[in-house]
Amino acid sequence: MRRSAVFLLILVSLLGTLLAACGTSEPEALPTRIPVALLPAADTAVPPTITPTATPTPDYSPTPGPSPTPSNTPTITPSPTHTPIPSATPTSRPQFAPTLVVTEPTLREGAATPATAVPTPVPTFEVPGGTTNVLLLGADEPLGSAGQKSDTILIVSINRDGPTASMISIPRDLYVYLPGSTMAKITVASQLGGVELLKQTILYNFGIPIHYYARVDFQGFQNVVDAIGGVDVAVNCEFTDWRLKSPELDIEDPDNWELYTLAPGIYDMDGELALWYARSRLRSSDFDRGRRQQQLLRALLNQGVDLGLVAQVPTLWSTYQDSVETDMDIGRILQLAALAPDIRANGVQNLYLAGKTTPWGVPTEDGGALSAQLPIWEGPGMMEETFARLFRPPTLSRAARAPITVEVVNATGNPDMARLAAENLAWYGFVPVLSDGVPETTENVATTITFYGPNFKGSYEWLMAWIMHKTTAEIQLNTEEAFAFNYRVILGADYDPCVNQLYSP
């Protein structure tokens, strides 16, 4: 077996089984590489080719980044039969008890007085029983490199009693207090004091105790995508950023770069394109990059679980455990892996910190300013409320309620629009089913939404309206007909798949 494939097995067991839900889907549906869309066997429409466009290069020297080779035609590959994880409970050390004692705010010896006051520690959240908090880190340097920054920081909280999972992205430019050190961007915490300082930083500033961590470098991420033959990603909003015109070109030459655009559609991404999509932020923001990273993790890791790779990890762990840096033992990994099918059914909650910070310039010695973000902890919808949601189940978790099913009828003339709509609906917990029916005409058809029931109680019509760019008053109520699904959505020519997930209700 190739080393990259073995690396995938280990990574999926560490991370994929923690995030094994890609939204909700009916268990009897055929698995797909976009697991949120339920594709009926009768659906034989061929997706159109999506051609990313190159925009003329303006006079600008971008920060060099990885260069992808796009795969423009979506490809859906049926997944092989899933190999179940053995039912026996794996043996593991007792779960690590995270540090709950917050240090007093002091500066390291010789540290300059910060330009902002050191904040007081936030209250530590009470972690529900049966919960495991895992810190996921991505690095732009190989594992084991000295002074390694954390370019990607995510917290995943798994509730084994649900089971459910939530994850939140921590922007690398958050300007916070590093306990016992100084005020700095959170990305340098691991550089100054390793993972332990990063854990303490998260506890001090956000009140989240961390049980375990797992880290992978970006080359490893690219290898994972290529090892499984690519990953299908739903790009629901047009995305443009800088890329090399060709992978072999000199990254230091600004003439070798161009603006690269992904139009809305379904993309079968190889490792290079997936890494570019996950890392780019020059034309967007670190917040949006975090959203795309969560999207890729859910798609990639769910696919790894569907391919039955997790069950193979134990026999390979002792030989290839150096591929991922973690403080979890194999028993703990397998215990969490056993939760994957149920977490997948119940859903994952995705949380972000966009709109919960204040832009700020950190003064530099030359009189300039370093761009950073100051956290806003208190207030309606701010960080305190967002981090509290980390320990709550997803809004439409099927662990606590019956699924809300949605028939999606495509009258747009573009097969990808139905897949994108299904992706958006499933992201928030609805259960979409793509209809194999075709409207008699697709000309001048407007998007309509109908709910079937005696009233809107329990329908989450406010969430449906937000996802579909409608008002609740525009959702029709049908109390007369019996229907196989809770909702029927007809996508018309006016349908826009672009949903700003960073600011979801």
Coordinates of C-alpha atoms in Angstrom, one line a residue:
M1 CA 0.0 0.0 0.0
R2 CA 1.3 3.5 -0.9
R3 CA 2.5 5.6 2.0
S4 CA 0.1 8.3 1.0
A5 CA -2.8 5.9 1.3
V6 CA -1.7 4.7 4.7
F7 CA -1.3 8.3 5.8
L8 CA -5.0 8.8 4.7
L9 CA -6.1 5.9 6.9
I10 CA -4.4 7.4 9.9
L11 CA -5.6 10.9 9.2
V12 CA -9.2 9.8 8.7
S13 CA -9.1 7.9 11.9
L14 CA -7.8 10.9 13.8
L15 CA -9.9 13.6 12.2
G16 CA -12.4 12.1 9.8
T17 CA -14.1 10.0 12.4
L18 CA -14.4 13.1 14.6
L19 CA -16.1 15.0 11.7
A20 CA -17.7 12.1 10.1
A21 CA -21.0 13.9 9.4
C22 CA -21.3 15.8 6.2
G23 CA -24.9 16.8 7.0
T24 CA -27.8 14.4 7.2
S25 CA -28.6 11.8 4.6
E26 CA -31.0 8.9 4.4
P27 CA -29.2 5.7 5.3
E28 CA -30.7 3.8 2.4
A29 CA -29.6 6.3 -0.2
L30 CA -26.6 5.5 -2.4
P31 CA -23.4 7.1 -1.0
T32 CA -22.0 10.0 -3.0
R33 CA -18.8 12.0 -2.9
I34 CA -21.1 14.9 -1.9
P35 CA -22.8 13.0 0.8
V36 CA -25.5 15.6 1.5
A37 CA -27.3 15.2 -1.8
L38 CA -29.5 12.1 -2.2
L39 CA -29.3 11.1 -5.8
P40 CA -32.1 8.9 -7.1
A41 CA -31.1 6.0 -9.4
A42 CA -33.2 7.5 -12.2
D43 CA -31.3 10.7 -12.3
T44 CA -29.1 10.4 -15.4
A45 CA -28.5 14.1 -16.2
V46 CA -24.9 14.8 -17.2
P47 CA -23.5 17.8 -15.4
P48 CA -22.1 20.6 -17.6
T49 CA -18.4 21.3 -17.8
I50 CA -17.4 24.1 -15.6
T51 CA -14.5 26.1 -16.9
P52 CA -12.6 28.2 -14.4
T53 CA -11.7 31.6 -16.0
A54 CA -8.4 33.3 -15.9
T55 CA -8.6 37.1 -15.4
P56 CA -5.8 39.4 -16.8
T57 CA -3.2 40.0 -14.2
P58 CA -3.2 43.5 -12.7
D59 CA 0.0 45.2 -11.5
Y60 CA 0.1 43.4 -8.2
S61 CA 2.6 41.0 -6.6
P62 CA 0.7 38.4 -4.6
T63 CA 2.0 36.4 -1.8
P64 CA 3.2 33.1 -3.3
G65 CA 1.0 30.1 -2.6
P66 CA 0.5 26.6 -3.9
S67 CA -0.7 26.1 -7.5
P68 CA -3.5 23.8 -8.4
T69 CA -4.3 22.0 -11.6
P70 CA -8.1 22.2 -11.8
S71 CA -10.4 19.3 -12.7
N72 CA -13.4 21.0 -14.3
T73 CA -15.8 18.2 -14.9
P74 CA -17.5 16.8 -11.9
T75 CA -17.1 13.1 -11.4
I76 CA -19.2 11.0 -9.0
T77 CA -17.7 7.7 -8.1
P78 CA -19.8 5.1 -6.3
S79 CA -18.3 4.2 -2.9
P80 CA -17.5 0.6 -2.2
T81 CA -19.3 -1.3 0.5
H82 CA -18.4 0.1 3.9
T83 CA -16.4 -2.2 6.2
P84 CA -17.8 -1.7 9.7
I85 CA -15.6 -1.0 12.6
P86 CA -15.4 -4.1 15.0
S87 CA -18.1 -3.9 17.6
A88 CA -15.7 -4.7 20.5
T89 CA -14.9 -1.6 22.5
P90 CA -11.2 -0.7 22.0
T91 CA -9.0 -0.3 25.1
S92 CA -7.6 3.2 25.7
R93 CA -6.0 5.2 28.5
P94 CA -8.5 7.2 30.5
Q95 CA -9.4 10.4 28.7
F96 CA -6.9 13.2 29.4
A97 CA -8.2 15.6 32.0
P98 CA -7.7 19.1 30.4
T99 CA -6.1 21.9 32.3
L100 CA -8.9 24.0 34.0
V101 CA -6.7 26.3 36.0
V102 CA -6.2 29.6 34.2
T103 CA -2.9 31.3 34.9
E104 CA -2.6 34.9 36.2
P105 CA -1.9 37.4 33.4
T106 CA 1.9 38.0 33.5
L107 CA 4.4 38.9 30.8
R108 CA 7.6 36.9 30.2
E109 CA 10.8 38.5 31.3
G110 CA 12.1 41.1 28.9
A111 CA 8.8 41.3 27.0
A112 CA 7.8 44.8 25.9
T113 CA 4.7 46.4 27.2
P114 CA 1.9 45.4 24.8
A115 CA 0.1 48.1 22.8
T116 CA -3.2 46.8 24.3
A117 CA -4.0 45.9 27.8
V118 CA -3.8 42.3 28.8
P119 CA -7.5 41.1 29.1
T120 CA -8.8 39.2 32.1
P121 CA -9.4 35.5 31.5
V122 CA -12.9 34.5 30.4
P123 CA -14.8 32.1 32.5
T124 CA -14.1 28.4 31.7
F125 CA -17.1 26.7 30.1
E126 CA -18.4 23.6 31.9
V127 CA -17.8 20.7 29.6
P128 CA -20.7 18.3 29.5
G129 CA -20.0 14.7 30.5
G130 CA -19.1 12.4 27.6
T131 CA -17.5 15.3 25.7
T132 CA -14.0 15.3 24.0
N133 CA -12.5 18.5 22.7
V134 CA -9.8 18.0 20.0
L135 CA -7.6 20.8 18.6
L136 CA -6.9 20.3 14.9
L137 CA -3.9 22.1 13.6
G138 CA -2.5 22.7 10.1
A139 CA 1.0 23.8 9.4
D140 CA 2.7 25.2 6.4
E141 CA 6.0 23.6 7.3
P142 CA 6.8 19.8 7.7
L143 CA 5.9 18.2 11.0
G144 CA 8.7 18.5 13.6
S145 CA 10.0 21.8 12.2
A146 CA 11.4 24.1 14.8
G147 CA 9.3 27.1 15.8
Q148 CA 6.3 25.8 13.8
K149 CA 3.4 28.3 13.6
S150 CA -0.2 27.0 13.4
D151 CA -1.6 28.3 10.1
T152 CA -4.9 26.5 10.6
I153 CA -6.6 26.2 14.0
L154 CA -9.9 24.4 14.6
I155 CA -11.6 23.0 17.7
V156 CA -13.8 19.9 17.3
S157 CA -16.1 19.0 20.2
I158 CA -17.5 15.5 20.2
N159 CA -20.4 14.6 22.5
R160 CA -20.4 10.8 22.8
D161 CA -23.8 10.7 24.4
G162 CA -25.5 12.2 21.3
P163 CA -23.5 11.4 19.5
T164 CA -23.0 14.8 17.8
A165 CA -20.1 17.0 16.9
S166 CA -19.4 20.7 16.5
M167 CA -16.4 22.6 15.1
I168 CA -15.2 26.2 15.1
S169 CA -12.4 27.9 13.2
I170 CA -10.0 30.2 15.1
P171 CA -8.7 32.9 12.8
R172 CA -4.9 33.0 12.8
D173 CA -4.8 36.8 13.1
L174 CA -6.7 37.0 16.4
Y175 CA -4.7 39.2 18.8
V176 CA -4.9 37.6 22.2
Y177 CA -2.9 37.0 25.4
L178 CA -0.5 34.2 25.4
P179 CA -0.3 33.1 29.0
G180 CA 3.0 33.9 30.7
S181 CA 4.3 35.5 27.5
T182 CA 2.8 38.5 25.8
M183 CA 0.0 39.8 23.6
A184 CA 0.4 38.4 20.0
K185 CA -1.4 36.8 17.2
I186 CA -2.7 33.3 18.2
T187 CA -0.8 31.7 15.2
V188 CA 2.5 32.2 17.0
A189 CA 1.5 30.5 20.3
S190 CA 2.7 27.1 19.2
Q191 CA 5.9 28.7 17.9
L192 CA 6.7 30.3 21.2
G193 CA 5.6 27.5 23.6
G194 CA 4.4 24.5 21.6
V195 CA 1.0 23.0 21.6
E196 CA 0.7 23.3 25.4
L197 CA 0.9 27.1 25.2
L198 CA -1.7 27.1 22.4
K199 CA -4.0 25.0 24.6
Q200 CA -3.5 27.5 27.5
T201 CA -4.1 30.4 25.1
I202 CA -7.5 28.9 24.0
L203 CA -8.5 28.2 27.6
Y204 CA -7.5 31.8 28.8
N205 CA -9.1 33.7 25.9
F206 CA -12.1 31.4 25.0
G207 CA -12.8 29.3 28.0
I208 CA -12.5 26.0 26.1
P209 CA -10.5 23.1 27.8
I210 CA -8.7 21.0 25.2
H211 CA -8.3 17.2 25.8
Y212 CA -6.2 16.2 22.7
Y213 CA -4.7 17.7 19.6
A214 CA -3.8 16.4 16.1
R215 CA -1.6 18.2 13.6
V216 CA -0.9 17.6 9.9
D217 CA 1.1 19.7 7.4
F218 CA -0.3 21.0 4.2
Q219 CA 1.6 18.6 2.0
G220 CA 0.0 15.8 4.0
F221 CA -3.4 17.3 3.3
Q222 CA -2.7 17.4 -0.4
N223 CA -1.5 13.8 -0.3
V224 CA -4.7 12.7 1.4
V225 CA -6.9 14.2 -1.4
D226 CA -4.8 12.6 -4.1
A227 CA -4.7 9.2 -2.3
I228 CA -8.5 8.9 -2.6
G229 CA -8.6 10.1 -6.2
G230 CA -9.9 13.6 -5.5
V231 CA -12.8 15.0 -3.5
D232 CA -16.1 16.5 -4.7
V233 CA -16.6 20.0 -3.4
A234 CA -19.7 22.2 -3.8
V235 CA -18.6 25.7 -4.6
N236 CA -21.8 27.6 -4.0
C237 CA -20.4 31.2 -4.5
E238 CA -18.0 32.3 -7.2
F239 CA -14.5 32.3 -5.8
T240 CA -11.5 34.1 -7.2
D241 CA -7.9 34.3 -6.0
W242 CA -4.3 34.2 -7.1
R243 CA -2.7 31.0 -8.5
L244 CA 0.4 30.1 -10.4
K245 CA -0.2 29.8 -14.1
S246 CA 1.6 26.4 -14.0
P247 CA 3.0 24.4 -11.1
E248 CA 6.6 24.4 -12.3
L249 CA 6.9 28.2 -12.6
D250 CA 9.0 30.3 -10.2
I251 CA 6.7 31.5 -7.4
E252 CA 8.9 34.6 -6.8
D253 CA 8.2 36.0 -10.3
P254 CA 4.9 38.1 -10.1
D255 CA 4.4 37.6 -13.8
N256 CA 3.8 33.9 -13.2
W257 CA 0.6 34.5 -11.3
E258 CA -3.0 35.1 -12.5
L259 CA -6.4 35.5 -11.0
Y260 CA -8.2 32.1 -11.0
T261 CA -12.0 31.8 -10.8
L262 CA -14.2 29.0 -9.8
A263 CA -17.8 29.6 -10.9
P264 CA -20.6 28.0 -8.7
G265 CA -20.7 24.3 -9.4
I266 CA -19.5 20.9 -8.3
Y267 CA -15.8 20.3 -8.6
D268 CA -13.8 17.1 -8.4
M269 CA -10.7 18.6 -6.8
D270 CA -7.3 17.0 -6.9
G271 CA -4.8 17.7 -4.1
E272 CA -3.4 20.9 -5.6
L273 CA -6.7 22.5 -6.3
A274 CA -8.1 21.5 -2.9
L275 CA -5.1 22.9 -1.1
W276 CA -5.3 26.2 -3.1
Y277 CA -9.0 26.4 -2.2
A278 CA -8.3 25.7 1.4
R279 CA -5.4 28.2 1.8
S280 CA -6.3 31.2 -0.4
R281 CA -7.3 34.4 1.3
L282 CA -5.8 37.3 -0.6
R283 CA -9.1 38.2 -2.3
S284 CA -11.3 37.1 0.6
S285 CA -10.5 36.8 4.3
D286 CA -9.1 34.5 6.9
F287 CA -12.7 34.0 8.1
D288 CA -13.8 32.7 4.7
R289 CA -10.7 30.6 4.4
G290 CA -11.8 28.9 7.7
R291 CA -15.2 28.3 6.2
R292 CA -13.7 26.6 3.1
Q293 CA -11.3 24.5 5.3
Q294 CA -14.3 23.2 7.3
Q295 CA -16.1 22.5 4.0
L296 CA -13.2 20.5 2.7
L297 CA -12.6 18.6 5.9
R298 CA -16.3 17.5 5.9
A299 CA -16.2 16.4 2.3
L300 CA -12.8 14.8 2.4
L301 CA -13.1 13.0 5.7
N302 CA -16.7 11.8 5.2
Q303 CA -15.5 10.3 1.9
G304 CA -12.7 8.5 3.7
V305 CA -15.1 7.0 6.1
D306 CA -17.4 5.9 3.3
L307 CA -14.5 4.1 1.6
G308 CA -14.1 2.0 4.7
L309 CA -10.6 3.1 5.4
V310 CA -11.0 3.6 9.2
A311 CA -11.3 -0.1 9.9
Q312 CA -7.8 -0.7 8.5
V313 CA -6.0 1.7 10.8
P314 CA -5.1 -0.6 13.7
T315 CA -2.8 -2.8 11.6
L316 CA -1.0 0.2 10.1
W317 CA -0.8 2.5 13.1
S318 CA 2.4 1.2 14.7
T319 CA 4.4 1.5 11.4
Y320 CA 3.0 4.9 10.1
Q321 CA 2.0 6.8 13.2
D322 CA 4.7 9.4 12.5
S323 CA 2.6 10.7 9.6
V324 CA 0.4 12.6 12.0
E325 CA 1.4 14.4 15.2
T326 CA -1.1 13.7 18.1
D327 CA -1.3 12.9 21.8
M328 CA -4.2 10.4 21.3
D329 CA -3.4 6.7 21.6
I330 CA -4.8 4.2 19.2
G331 CA -7.5 3.0 21.6
R332 CA -8.9 6.5 22.0
I333 CA -8.8 7.0 18.2
L334 CA -10.8 3.8 17.6
Q335 CA -13.3 4.6 20.4
L336 CA -14.0 7.9 18.6
A337 CA -14.0 6.1 15.2
A338 CA -16.8 3.9 16.4
L339 CA -19.1 6.9 16.8
A340 CA -18.7 7.9 13.2
P341 CA -21.8 6.4 11.7
D342 CA -24.1 7.9 14.3
I343 CA -22.4 11.3 14.2
R344 CA -22.8 11.2 10.4
A345 CA -26.5 10.6 10.8
N346 CA -27.0 13.3 13.5
G347 CA -25.0 16.0 11.8
V348 CA -22.1 18.4 12.5
Q349 CA -22.5 22.0 13.6
N350 CA -20.1 24.5 11.9
L351 CA -19.3 27.7 13.8
Y352 CA -17.4 30.8 12.8
L353 CA -16.2 34.0 14.4
A354 CA -16.8 36.4 11.4
G355 CA -18.4 39.6 12.7
K356 CA -17.2 39.0 16.2
T357 CA -13.9 40.9 16.0
T358 CA -12.6 44.4 15.7
P359 CA -9.9 45.1 13.0
W360 CA -6.8 46.6 14.6
G361 CA -3.2 47.5 13.6
V362 CA -0.5 46.3 16.0
P363 CA 2.2 49.1 16.1
T364 CA 5.6 48.1 14.7
E365 CA 9.0 49.5 15.5
D366 CA 9.2 51.2 12.1
G367 CA 6.0 53.2 12.8
G368 CA 3.8 50.9 10.7
A369 CA 1.0 48.6 11.8
L370 CA 0.5 44.8 11.6
S371 CA -3.1 43.8 10.7
A372 CA -4.8 41.9 13.4
Q373 CA -8.3 41.2 14.9
L374 CA -9.3 41.9 18.5
P375 CA -11.9 39.5 19.9
I376 CA -15.3 40.8 20.9
W377 CA -16.3 38.5 23.8
E378 CA -19.6 39.9 25.2
G379 CA -22.7 41.0 23.4
P380 CA -25.6 39.5 21.4
G381 CA -24.2 37.0 18.9
M382 CA -20.6 37.6 19.9
M383 CA -17.9 35.1 20.8
E384 CA -19.2 34.1 24.2
E385 CA -22.5 32.9 22.7
T386 CA -20.7 31.3 19.8
F387 CA -18.3 29.3 21.9
A388 CA -21.2 28.2 24.2
R389 CA -22.9 26.6 21.1
L390 CA -19.9 24.4 20.7
F391 CA -21.4 22.1 23.4
R392 CA -24.9 22.1 22.0
P393 CA -26.2 19.7 19.3
P394 CA -26.8 21.0 15.8
T395 CA -30.1 22.8 15.3
L396 CA -31.7 20.0 13.3
S397 CA -29.8 17.1 14.9
R398 CA -31.5 13.8 14.2
A399 CA -30.4 12.6 17.6
A400 CA -33.3 14.6 19.1
R401 CA -35.9 14.9 16.4
A402 CA -37.3 13.3 13.2
P403 CA -35.6 14.5 10.0
I404 CA -37.2 17.3 7.9
T405 CA -37.1 16.0 4.3
V406 CA -37.0 18.2 1.3
E407 CA -37.8 17.2 -2.3
V408 CA -35.7 19.3 -4.7
V409 CA -37.1 19.8 -8.2
N410 CA -34.7 21.3 -10.7
A411 CA -36.3 23.7 -13.2
T412 CA -33.1 25.8 -13.8
G413 CA -31.8 23.8 -16.8
N414 CA -28.5 23.3 -14.9
P415 CA -28.1 20.0 -13.2
D416 CA -25.5 21.4 -10.8
M417 CA -28.0 23.8 -9.3
A418 CA -29.9 20.9 -7.7
R419 CA -26.7 19.5 -6.2
L420 CA -25.8 22.9 -4.8
A421 CA -29.2 23.4 -3.3
A422 CA -29.1 20.0 -1.7
E423 CA -25.6 20.8 -0.3
N424 CA -26.9 24.1 1.2
L425 CA -29.9 22.4 2.8
A426 CA -28.0 19.4 4.2
W427 CA -25.3 21.7 5.6
Y428 CA -27.9 23.0 8.1
G429 CA -29.5 19.6 8.8
F430 CA -32.4 19.3 6.3
V431 CA -32.5 16.0 4.4
P432 CA -32.7 16.8 0.7
V433 CA -33.8 14.3 -1.9
L434 CA -33.2 15.1 -5.6
S435 CA -36.3 14.5 -7.6
D436 CA -36.1 12.6 -10.9
G437 CA -39.1 14.4 -12.2
V438 CA -38.6 17.1 -14.8
P439 CA -40.9 20.1 -15.1
E440 CA -42.8 20.4 -18.3
T441 CA -41.1 23.8 -18.9
T442 CA -38.1 25.5 -17.4
E443 CA -38.8 28.9 -19.0
N444 CA -39.5 31.7 -16.6
V445 CA -40.1 29.3 -13.7
A446 CA -39.7 31.1 -10.3
T447 CA -38.3 29.3 -7.2
T448 CA -41.1 28.2 -5.0
I449 CA -41.2 26.5 -1.5
T450 CA -44.1 24.6 -0.2
F451 CA -44.5 23.0 3.3
Y452 CA -46.9 20.2 3.8
G453 CA -48.6 20.1 7.2
P454 CA -51.4 21.5 9.3
N455 CA -49.2 24.5 10.2
F456 CA -45.6 25.7 10.3
K457 CA -44.9 24.4 13.8
G458 CA -41.5 22.6 13.9
S459 CA -40.9 23.3 10.2
Y460 CA -37.9 25.6 10.7
E461 CA -39.4 27.8 8.0
W462 CA -37.2 30.7 9.1
L463 CA -34.0 28.6 8.4
M464 CA -35.4 27.3 5.1
A465 CA -36.3 30.9 4.0
W466 CA -32.8 32.1 4.8
I467 CA -31.1 29.3 2.9
M468 CA -33.3 29.9 -0.2
H469 CA -33.1 33.7 -0.1
K470 CA -36.8 34.0 0.6
T471 CA -39.0 35.5 3.3
T472 CA -41.1 33.2 5.5
A473 CA -44.2 34.9 4.0
E474 CA -43.1 33.5 0.6
I475 CA -43.2 29.9 1.8
Q476 CA -46.6 28.3 0.9
L477 CA -48.5 26.1 3.4
N478 CA -50.4 23.1 2.0
T479 CA -52.7 21.7 4.6
E480 CA -54.8 19.6 2.2
E481 CA -52.5 17.2 0.4
A482 CA -50.6 14.3 1.8
F483 CA -47.0 14.4 0.6
A484 CA -44.1 12.0 0.9
F485 CA -41.8 14.9 2.0
N486 CA -42.1 17.7 4.5
Y487 CA -41.0 20.3 1.9
R488 CA -41.1 20.7 -1.9
V489 CA -38.7 23.1 -3.4
I490 CA -38.8 24.0 -7.1
L491 CA -35.7 25.7 -8.3
G492 CA -36.4 28.3 -10.9
A493 CA -34.2 30.6 -13.1
D494 CA -34.0 33.0 -10.2
Y495 CA -32.3 30.5 -7.9
D496 CA -29.0 31.7 -6.4
P497 CA -26.9 29.0 -4.6
C498 CA -24.6 31.6 -2.9
V499 CA -25.3 31.4 0.8
N500 CA -23.1 33.3 3.2
Q501 CA -22.4 30.6 5.8
L502 CA -20.3 32.8 7.9
Y503 CA -23.4 34.8 9.0
S504 CA -26.0 32.0 9.3
P505 CA -28.8 32.6 11.7

